[in-house]
Amino acid sequence: MPKKKSTLKISKAKAQTIKAQAILPGVAASPGIAIGKAFLLAEDHGKAEAPTIAEAQIPVEIEKLKKALDKTREEVRRDGFYTENKLGKEQAEIFDYHRMMLEDQYFIADVIAVIRQQRRSAAYAFAEYLDQYAEQFKQKDKVFRERIADVHDIKRRVLRHLRGETWPLSNLPAEARIVVAHELTPSLTLSLNRQKITACAADLGGKTSHAALLMRSYGIPAVVGLHNIAGTIKNGDRLIVDGYQGRVLINPDRATLAHYQAEQNKHAAKTKKLAQLRALPAETLDQHHVELAANVEFAEEVDAVMVSGAAGIGLLRTEYLYLGRADLPGEEEQYREYHRIAVAVAPQPVIIRTMDLGADKCPQCIDIPAEANPMLGWRAIRISLEKTDIFIAQIKAILRANTQGNVRLLLPMISSIDELEKALEVIEQAKRKLEQAGQVFAPDTEIGVMIEVPSAALLAEAIAERVDFFSIGTNDLVQYLLAVDRGNDRIAHLYANLNPAVLRLIKNVIDAAHRYGVWVGMCGEMAADRLVTALLVGMGIDELSVSPIDVPEIKKIIRGTDYREAKKLARQALAFSTTREIREFMQQYMQPRFKDIIL
Ligand code: PEP
Ligand code: MG
């Protein structure tokens, strides 16, 4: 049993209560606690059958290799598409690397040369070649070392096809299991999501490995970096995977089991308690109502919205319909998708944002050239106004989908009145086309603008005169206002929602909109920042739209807030001139009131 000094951040008192037979410290990759039996995935080292083959077998083996590569390419394409639709383009990027390798003609020619010249079986030649590849990566820098898991992944995929084997998980017992592997490769992780898995534990991997990110998105607890758990446990051993503290307990004794069952119950009770709020309105103590809606990034999330207790969808990011495919989604396909969602959510509203492609979301189906500053480049409404056919197809689909009267149309990245007027004119054109075609649609569908470019925030009154609602996109608004790239780790500390300039601008937008009788929502991540919920309510925000997972706690805060007090709080907060003062002020106000949420 490896004797490592635990790196766990637990109090001494708590540590003494845990007397497991063996505790393996690792890296907390995905939160949650699971107790159950282990299913050990046998490590496939790719050791081949007879290394040398008869001369006559050579063309057969080459053909086998080509077929296996074809099947693997198709499998990778499918997994990439699935991941992109479910989790977004960034998560799917790993599969681009897999595809690149599988399409590399030099690399394939090398393996074929080994089969021919050394008379090796396809499996042997392929496994040996990739082992050498991985070995070379070990000697290089971190970027290459992080690719080793991908090289192993490709090796296993191709070997499986060469041998006509199914996934090792096909032997998984019917009851739910904790999967223990030497390494969680991205493809393995993807296939896990479709099985009965309660948690994962692996020898290799770090917090930001692709597999860890995927586990978090799927909500499966996971601990990685355990060094030798796969060599330590046996199939069927009882395990506890603690994805909060980052450790695995093997065959725990009764006291430890009881401790973890209590922890599990505590977390479940917290979730259950919050679930009691599901049917209750997001209303302050003094009955001020705030719409609390949910953001949706891909179709499968609609179910999560329904159970979260959100009052509808405050932002449907439609980019998922365009990504991961070579052709454009047509009007009919979009209509069916939007209509399905609108019907599922009715009578609650669905705010459908027209596509915000470009920047970090570049689809294959629209040619978006590389740019020096893509975040400031050809993006969102700027593309739509040039590619009006694509824009009109989407608008028509949205207007037609509004059969329940609950659909609203939202325009992203508006930065001037000229641009807004052009977009409104295209919407009118789309309506005329629908009329001419005698199609059923809702001509009075509400139109809104994302306030996410500082110029739009400053032009709030002029915009409010022309539309029905606003949705403040703080993710972009903050990046453009503070000149801080929202995806750059190096300057992440400068990306401050609580910068007084951000708060003052938001307050001006809300007030300007209200002067024109226009309601204002917020769909950027700031809407889910627990520290500012009462402040936003006090500033007069009409709607907050957050990920389904954030809905219960935000609702709890709204329901525990006094609106009159929140208005005073907002006046005080807006008077500060530094981010630090505002943060401390909000912490002092929020922490004693919401102890279990704000730590
Ligand atoms: C925003 O910018 O806040 C927003 C919600 O849009 P996205 O994150 O899709 O850019
Ligand atoms: Mg945005």
Coordinates of C-alpha atoms in Angstrom, one line a residue, residues 93-98 100-101 133-134 137 141-154 183 210:
E93 CA -10.8 19.8 -29.2
I94 CA -9.0 16.6 -27.9
F95 CA -10.7 14.7 -30.7
D96 CA -9.2 17.0 -33.3
Y97 CA -5.8 15.8 -32.2
H98 CA -7.0 12.2 -32.4
M100 CA -5.0 14.5 -36.9
M101 CA -3.0 11.5 -35.8
Y133 CA 5.8 7.6 -29.8
A134 CA 4.6 7.8 -26.2
F137 CA 6.8 12.3 -25.6
D141 CA 8.0 19.3 -22.3
K142 CA 4.7 19.3 -20.4
V143 CA 2.6 20.0 -23.5
F144 CA 3.9 16.7 -25.1
R145 CA 3.7 14.8 -21.8
E146 CA 0.0 15.7 -21.5
R147 CA -0.5 14.2 -24.9
I148 CA 0.6 10.7 -23.8
A149 CA -2.9 9.8 -22.6
D150 CA -4.2 10.7 -26.1
V151 CA -1.6 8.5 -27.8
H152 CA -2.6 5.6 -25.5
D153 CA -6.2 6.3 -26.2
I154 CA -5.6 6.0 -30.0
E183 CA -5.7 6.0 -16.9
H210 CA -9.6 16.5 -20.4

